[in-house]
Structures are given as C-alpha cells and as structure tokens.
Amino acid sequence: MPLKDYVFEQDTFTVTDDMQACFNDNGYLLLRGLLSNSELNRVKEVVEDNSVIDKFAYGNKDDKNRESRLCLWNHPGNDVTGMVARCSKVAGTCAKLLSGEVYHYHTKLMMKEAKTGGSFVWHQDYGYWYRNGCLFPDMMTVFIALDKCTRENGCLQILSGSHLCGRVDHGIVGRQIGADVDRVSEISKVCEQLYVELNPGDALYFHGNMLHTSSANTSSMRRWALLCAYNKASNNPVKEHLHPYYTPLTQVPNTAILECPIPWDTTGKDLVTKDRRERFVMAS
C-alpha cells in the first residue's frame, strides 16, 4: 500500500474522520504543503546561519562515523519557530489526533548534511520518552521538511501500523540506542515499510510508538527538518527529566508564523547542550 497523504488547505483544513482513522490505524498523518512557501522561507531565514544554533548543535554518529547534527529546545518561545510549534495547524492538529489537550515537549532542528549526514537505527520516540517518566504513549512528533527529503538524502522510513505493537525494548544498537533488532525484524514482516519522501513544507505527524529509521545522506543535497514533539496534558511525567513537565501551551493562529515580529529569541526556550542531554540519558 502506498503512503497515504492529504493536501493541506489553509482556509478549510480540519482533521476529517478519514485523517483520524489513518492516524489511528497506520500511526501517521501526512499533510502536503503544511507550510506555504512564504512560511517556509521565513523559517529557513531564521535557522540558517544562526550562531546560537551552531553553538548548541551536537552530533549523533552512526556505525560508519557519519554524523547528523541537531539543536534541541524544550519550550517554543515567542519567535518564528515558536509560532510554528504553537500554531493551530501544528499543535492544534496534534490535540485533535490525540483527542485531548497537548503541550510542547520539545522542538529540534535536525541537520543531515550532504555527503556526510549519518543514519539512524530503527527506534520509537516513546522508546526514549518512556524512560522520562511518561506513563502512557500519548505522545507524537510533527516532522516538517525544510528541504526535499528523498531516498537518496536519507528520508524518514516508517513501519506503517507498528505503533499498535506497543513499546519495544530499546538498548544499544551499534553506536546508538535503538529498538530490539529481532523484534523489529518480526514486526517488519507484518507492517509495511514506507519511504516518506517529502517536498519542502510537507509534514508527517506520527505516533510516539511508530517505528522509524533513516539512512545516511550520500547525496549532494542536504536534508534539514524541524521536528516538534508533543505530550498529552494528562500524561504529565512522574519524574524530573530532560524535557518539561506539563506546561500549558498557548496556541496561536496560523497567520502568526508570518506576522511574528521576532525572528529568533532564545528567551525561555531552554536550549539543551550535549553534556546536559548525556547526563540525563545516563541517569535514566
């Protein structure tokens, strides 16, 4: 079965019963054109050649010593990237898909550079977040493509419907933490592997238990993406960890992305350093 997708219509969009069923049954919702060209350009202007992002970014190496970099922050803030994470078509859609109030868990800019960007092993986001004291998998991520994502530059790959298998044990897989290899092998026999090829501005909403991976970027095209993660308000973590407890999220209209007068402001965003992240990972 091919990847199921929908076209985002700015003025008329609503989560339909069919979209909700796609998310419930397959673990994802793919919206084409979530960000307009103007919105996309505004976001890219903010994150490209950004000295703060360069300072806080750190790498994840794969078995072949290739490296993808990421910069992560815990709260959305009041700048352009904050408006993306807080707007109705992102945060509001997540609330509808999870059937309840959500709050911002974190946002990260994922930078998989041309020729050098590394791969990621099969994993579930909740495979990590489970260790953070989140008792239920009522969590999800919105992967927003800033660049074209293809098989050649390491697009996301998913096992459709794998979220229904529940949380899979995670441990060391090569140089990364990933899902149990034998379990993933069995799940892949019953859940179809799909390549999520995206145009800039497209977005994949996916469940916290969705198994996903990505290959190295061996192409001449970089692959950058903005990933906004959400937790259901009722799923407040039971222990302190790297990411926030329930923090009420003030949603904004979609127009706020272009109307926001603040391009970039770290005030209140709580950017996470590599050392801080590793301390929490070792303690969990």
Short mmCIF file of C-alpha atoms in Angstrom, two decimals:
data_model
loop_
_atom_site.label_atom_id
_atom_site.label_comp_id
_atom_site.label_asym_id
_atom_site.label_seq_id
_atom_site.Cartn_x
_atom_site.Cartn_y
_atom_site.Cartn_z
CA MET A 1 0.00 0.00 0.00
CA PRO A 2 1.48 3.40 -0.95
CA LEU A 3 1.98 6.18 1.56
CA LYS A 4 -1.37 7.84 2.18
CA ASP A 5 -1.33 11.62 2.03
CA TYR A 6 -3.59 14.65 2.17
CA VAL A 7 -3.23 18.19 0.85
CA PHE A 8 -3.31 20.92 3.48
CA GLU A 9 -5.80 23.66 2.61
CA GLN A 10 -5.10 26.79 4.64
CA ASP A 11 -8.63 28.17 4.76
CA THR A 12 -10.65 24.99 5.07
CA PHE A 13 -8.44 22.46 6.86
CA THR A 14 -9.91 20.29 9.55
CA VAL A 15 -8.99 16.83 10.79
CA THR A 16 -11.52 14.64 8.99
CA ASP A 17 -12.71 11.23 10.12
CA ASP A 18 -10.58 9.69 7.37
CA MET A 19 -7.48 11.51 8.58
CA GLN A 20 -8.16 10.45 12.16
CA ALA A 21 -8.61 6.84 11.03
CA CYS A 22 -5.32 6.99 9.11
CA PHE A 23 -3.52 8.14 12.24
CA ASN A 24 -5.25 5.62 14.48
CA ASP A 25 -4.72 2.67 12.13
CA ASN A 26 -1.38 3.50 10.48
CA GLY A 27 0.25 5.70 13.10
CA TYR A 28 0.76 8.71 10.85
CA LEU A 29 -0.89 11.60 9.04
CA LEU A 30 0.93 13.12 6.05
CA LEU A 31 -0.06 16.65 5.09
CA ARG A 32 1.37 18.05 1.87
CA GLY A 33 2.08 21.79 1.84
CA LEU A 34 1.61 22.40 5.56
CA LEU A 35 3.94 25.38 5.35
CA SER A 36 3.45 27.80 2.48
CA ASN A 37 6.49 28.94 0.51
CA SER A 38 6.48 32.23 2.42
CA GLU A 39 6.31 30.46 5.79
CA LEU A 40 8.98 28.00 4.76
CA ASN A 41 11.32 30.78 3.67
CA ARG A 42 10.74 32.67 6.92
CA VAL A 43 11.68 29.61 9.00
CA LYS A 44 14.76 28.90 6.89
CA GLU A 45 15.92 32.51 7.18
CA VAL A 46 15.78 32.13 10.96
CA VAL A 47 17.57 28.80 11.36
CA GLU A 48 20.20 29.08 8.64
CA ASP A 49 23.49 30.78 9.52
CA ASN A 50 22.30 31.03 13.13
CA SER A 51 25.27 31.31 15.51
CA VAL A 52 23.24 30.14 18.54
CA ILE A 53 22.06 27.02 16.76
CA ASP A 54 25.63 26.35 15.65
CA LYS A 55 26.79 26.72 19.25
CA PHE A 56 24.20 24.36 20.74
CA ALA A 57 24.09 21.80 17.90
CA TYR A 58 25.68 18.42 18.52
CA GLY A 59 26.16 15.28 16.51
CA ASN A 60 24.94 11.70 16.53
CA LYS A 61 27.39 9.34 14.84
CA ASP A 62 26.45 6.09 13.16
CA ASP A 63 28.50 2.93 12.69
CA LYS A 64 30.27 4.39 9.66
CA ASN A 65 31.28 7.52 11.55
CA ARG A 66 28.83 9.66 9.62
CA GLU A 67 27.16 12.33 11.70
CA SER A 68 23.86 14.18 11.70
CA ARG A 69 23.59 17.25 13.92
CA LEU A 70 20.66 18.50 15.93
CA CYS A 71 19.78 21.51 18.04
CA LEU A 72 17.05 20.99 20.63
CA TRP A 73 14.98 23.28 22.86
CA ASN A 74 12.32 22.48 25.44
CA HIS A 75 9.89 25.40 25.17
CA PRO A 76 8.59 27.04 21.99
CA GLY A 77 9.14 30.67 22.94
CA ASN A 78 7.72 33.67 21.15
CA ASP A 79 9.79 33.78 17.97
CA VAL A 80 9.12 32.38 14.49
CA THR A 81 9.98 28.77 15.38
CA GLY A 82 7.78 29.16 18.46
CA MET A 83 4.88 30.25 16.29
CA VAL A 84 5.33 27.13 14.16
CA ALA A 85 5.19 24.90 17.25
CA ARG A 86 2.25 26.78 18.77
CA CYS A 87 0.09 27.35 15.68
CA SER A 88 -3.25 25.67 15.13
CA LYS A 89 -2.21 23.56 12.15
CA VAL A 90 0.63 22.01 14.13
CA ALA A 91 -0.24 21.95 17.85
CA GLY A 92 -4.00 22.05 17.29
CA THR A 93 -3.88 19.15 14.87
CA CYS A 94 -1.88 17.11 17.38
CA ALA A 95 -4.50 17.81 20.04
CA LYS A 96 -7.21 16.50 17.72
CA LEU A 97 -5.23 13.41 16.74
CA LEU A 98 -4.51 12.56 20.37
CA SER A 99 -8.05 13.51 21.44
CA GLY A 100 -7.11 15.95 24.17
CA GLU A 101 -5.01 18.90 25.27
CA VAL A 102 -1.31 18.68 24.41
CA TYR A 103 1.75 20.61 25.49
CA HIS A 104 5.08 21.23 23.82
CA TYR A 105 7.60 18.54 24.78
CA HIS A 106 10.46 19.80 22.66
CA THR A 107 11.46 21.05 19.22
CA LYS A 108 14.62 20.09 17.40
CA LEU A 109 16.26 21.17 14.19
CA MET A 110 17.64 18.05 12.52
CA MET A 111 20.53 18.72 10.13
CA LYS A 112 21.57 15.87 7.87
CA GLU A 113 24.20 17.43 5.64
CA ALA A 114 25.02 16.42 2.07
CA LYS A 115 27.54 13.58 1.74
CA THR A 116 28.24 13.39 5.49
CA GLY A 117 24.85 13.09 7.23
CA GLY A 118 24.56 9.90 9.25
CA SER A 119 21.89 7.23 9.56
CA PHE A 120 19.59 6.47 12.50
CA VAL A 121 18.71 2.95 13.60
CA TRP A 122 15.13 1.75 14.00
CA HIS A 123 13.57 3.27 17.09
CA GLN A 124 10.41 4.64 18.66
CA ASP A 125 10.35 8.09 20.20
CA TYR A 126 8.41 6.65 23.12
CA GLY A 127 11.20 4.11 23.47
CA TYR A 128 13.18 7.04 24.85
CA TRP A 129 10.36 9.05 26.40
CA TYR A 130 9.18 6.03 28.42
CA ARG A 131 12.37 6.42 30.45
CA ASN A 132 11.48 10.05 31.11
CA GLY A 133 8.59 9.13 33.36
CA CYS A 134 5.82 9.39 30.77
CA LEU A 135 3.47 6.55 31.70
CA PHE A 136 1.38 6.47 28.54
CA PRO A 137 2.43 6.66 24.88
CA ASP A 138 0.07 9.60 24.29
CA MET A 139 2.83 11.49 22.52
CA MET A 140 3.70 12.39 18.97
CA THR A 141 6.03 14.26 16.65
CA VAL A 142 5.47 16.54 13.67
CA PHE A 143 8.33 16.21 11.14
CA ILE A 144 8.32 19.35 8.95
CA ALA A 145 10.58 19.15 5.90
CA LEU A 146 12.68 22.27 5.30
CA ASP A 147 14.41 20.61 2.35
CA LYS A 148 13.32 17.98 -0.12
CA CYS A 149 13.50 14.55 1.53
CA THR A 150 14.27 11.62 -0.78
CA ARG A 151 15.63 8.11 -0.53
CA GLU A 152 18.96 9.47 -1.76
CA ASN A 153 19.40 12.04 1.04
CA GLY A 154 18.11 9.85 3.86
CA CYS A 155 14.37 10.42 4.13
CA LEU A 156 12.39 9.02 7.02
CA GLN A 157 11.29 5.38 6.77
CA ILE A 158 8.41 4.01 8.82
CA LEU A 159 6.75 0.68 9.56
CA SER A 160 3.11 1.52 8.96
CA GLY A 161 0.87 0.42 11.83
CA SER A 162 3.80 -0.54 14.06
CA HIS A 163 2.56 1.80 16.82
CA LEU A 164 -0.09 -0.83 17.52
CA CYS A 165 2.63 -3.29 18.56
CA GLY A 166 3.25 -1.24 21.69
CA ARG A 167 6.55 -0.12 23.10
CA VAL A 168 9.54 -2.20 22.01
CA ASP A 169 12.53 -2.62 24.32
CA HIS A 170 15.40 -0.28 23.43
CA GLY A 171 19.12 -0.75 24.00
CA ILE A 172 22.49 -0.22 22.40
CA VAL A 173 22.42 -0.87 18.65
CA GLY A 174 25.83 -0.13 17.19
CA ARG A 175 26.73 3.37 18.36
CA GLN A 176 23.15 4.43 19.02
CA ILE A 177 20.18 3.49 21.19
CA GLY A 178 17.58 1.68 19.14
CA ALA A 179 14.72 -0.80 19.20
CA ASP A 180 15.35 -4.52 19.74
CA VAL A 181 16.69 -5.74 16.39
CA ASP A 182 14.99 -9.14 16.46
CA ARG A 183 11.64 -7.62 17.40
CA VAL A 184 11.88 -5.06 14.61
CA SER A 185 12.69 -7.85 12.16
CA GLU A 186 9.49 -9.68 13.09
CA ILE A 187 7.37 -6.52 13.04
CA SER A 188 8.69 -5.66 9.58
CA LYS A 189 7.15 -8.90 8.29
CA VAL A 190 3.66 -7.70 9.17
CA CYS A 191 3.97 -3.90 8.99
CA GLU A 192 4.81 -2.40 5.60
CA GLN A 193 7.99 -0.35 5.33
CA LEU A 194 7.31 3.01 3.68
CA TYR A 195 9.72 5.71 2.49
CA VAL A 196 8.44 9.14 3.48
CA GLU A 197 9.58 11.31 0.59
CA LEU A 198 8.64 14.93 1.18
CA ASN A 199 8.78 18.27 -0.54
CA PRO A 200 9.81 21.32 1.47
CA GLY A 201 6.87 22.38 3.63
CA ASP A 202 5.30 18.91 3.82
CA ALA A 203 4.77 17.43 7.29
CA LEU A 204 4.46 13.96 8.78
CA TYR A 205 2.56 13.67 12.06
CA PHE A 206 3.42 10.36 13.71
CA HIS A 207 2.66 8.47 16.90
CA GLY A 208 5.27 8.07 19.64
CA ASN A 209 5.28 4.28 19.18
CA MET A 210 5.79 4.42 15.41
CA LEU A 211 8.96 2.55 14.46
CA HIS A 212 11.09 4.70 12.16
CA THR A 213 14.61 4.96 10.80
CA SER A 214 16.58 6.90 8.21
CA SER A 215 19.58 6.12 6.02
CA ALA A 216 22.74 8.15 5.61
CA ASN A 217 22.78 11.11 3.25
CA THR A 218 25.14 10.10 0.45
CA SER A 219 23.69 12.66 -1.96
CA SER A 220 24.71 16.21 -2.81
CA MET A 221 21.51 17.57 -1.21
CA ARG A 222 21.27 18.43 2.47
CA ARG A 223 18.22 17.25 4.45
CA TRP A 224 17.10 19.64 7.18
CA ALA A 225 13.86 19.28 9.10
CA LEU A 226 12.10 20.90 12.07
CA LEU A 227 10.57 18.36 14.46
CA CYS A 228 8.01 19.48 17.05
CA ALA A 229 7.12 16.93 19.73
CA TYR A 230 4.05 16.98 21.97
CA ASN A 231 2.84 15.19 25.08
CA LYS A 232 -0.77 14.90 26.16
CA ALA A 233 -1.54 17.14 29.15
CA SER A 234 -2.96 14.16 31.04
CA ASN A 235 0.37 12.32 30.65
CA ASN A 236 2.43 14.58 32.90
CA PRO A 237 5.81 12.89 33.60
CA VAL A 238 6.14 11.35 37.05
CA LYS A 239 9.79 12.32 37.45
CA GLU A 240 12.08 15.17 36.54
CA HIS A 241 13.96 14.63 33.31
CA LEU A 242 15.50 16.43 30.37
CA HIS A 243 12.17 17.60 28.95
CA PRO A 244 9.43 19.60 30.66
CA TYR A 245 6.58 18.70 32.93
CA TYR A 246 3.15 19.77 31.75
CA THR A 247 3.34 23.41 30.71
CA PRO A 248 0.14 24.99 29.32
CA LEU A 249 0.55 25.78 25.64
CA THR A 250 -0.97 28.97 24.28
CA GLN A 251 -1.95 28.21 20.72
CA VAL A 252 -1.75 30.93 18.07
CA PRO A 253 -3.44 31.31 14.69
CA ASN A 254 -1.60 30.03 11.63
CA THR A 255 -1.05 33.61 10.49
CA ALA A 256 1.32 34.16 13.42
CA ILE A 257 4.20 32.48 11.57
CA LEU A 258 4.38 35.32 9.04
CA GLU A 259 3.16 38.05 11.37
CA CYS A 260 5.58 37.32 14.22
CA PRO A 261 7.82 40.39 14.74
CA ILE A 262 10.56 38.36 16.47
CA PRO A 263 12.67 36.24 14.08
CA TRP A 264 14.75 34.47 16.73
CA ASP A 265 14.84 34.83 20.51
CA THR A 266 16.19 32.25 22.94
CA THR A 267 14.35 33.77 25.91
CA GLY A 268 12.53 30.95 27.67
CA LYS A 269 13.33 28.34 25.00
CA ASP A 270 15.72 26.38 27.25
CA LEU A 271 18.19 25.12 24.66
CA VAL A 272 19.76 21.78 25.59
CA THR A 273 23.51 21.19 25.43
CA LYS A 274 25.01 17.84 24.53
CA ASP A 275 26.54 17.43 28.00
CA ARG A 276 23.22 18.09 29.71
CA ARG A 277 21.43 15.61 27.47
CA GLU A 278 24.02 12.91 28.09
CA ARG A 279 23.81 13.37 31.87
CA PHE A 280 20.09 12.73 31.83
CA VAL A 281 20.38 9.79 29.42
CA MET A 282 23.00 8.13 31.64
CA ALA A 283 20.81 8.65 34.71
CA SER A 284 17.63 7.18 33.17
#
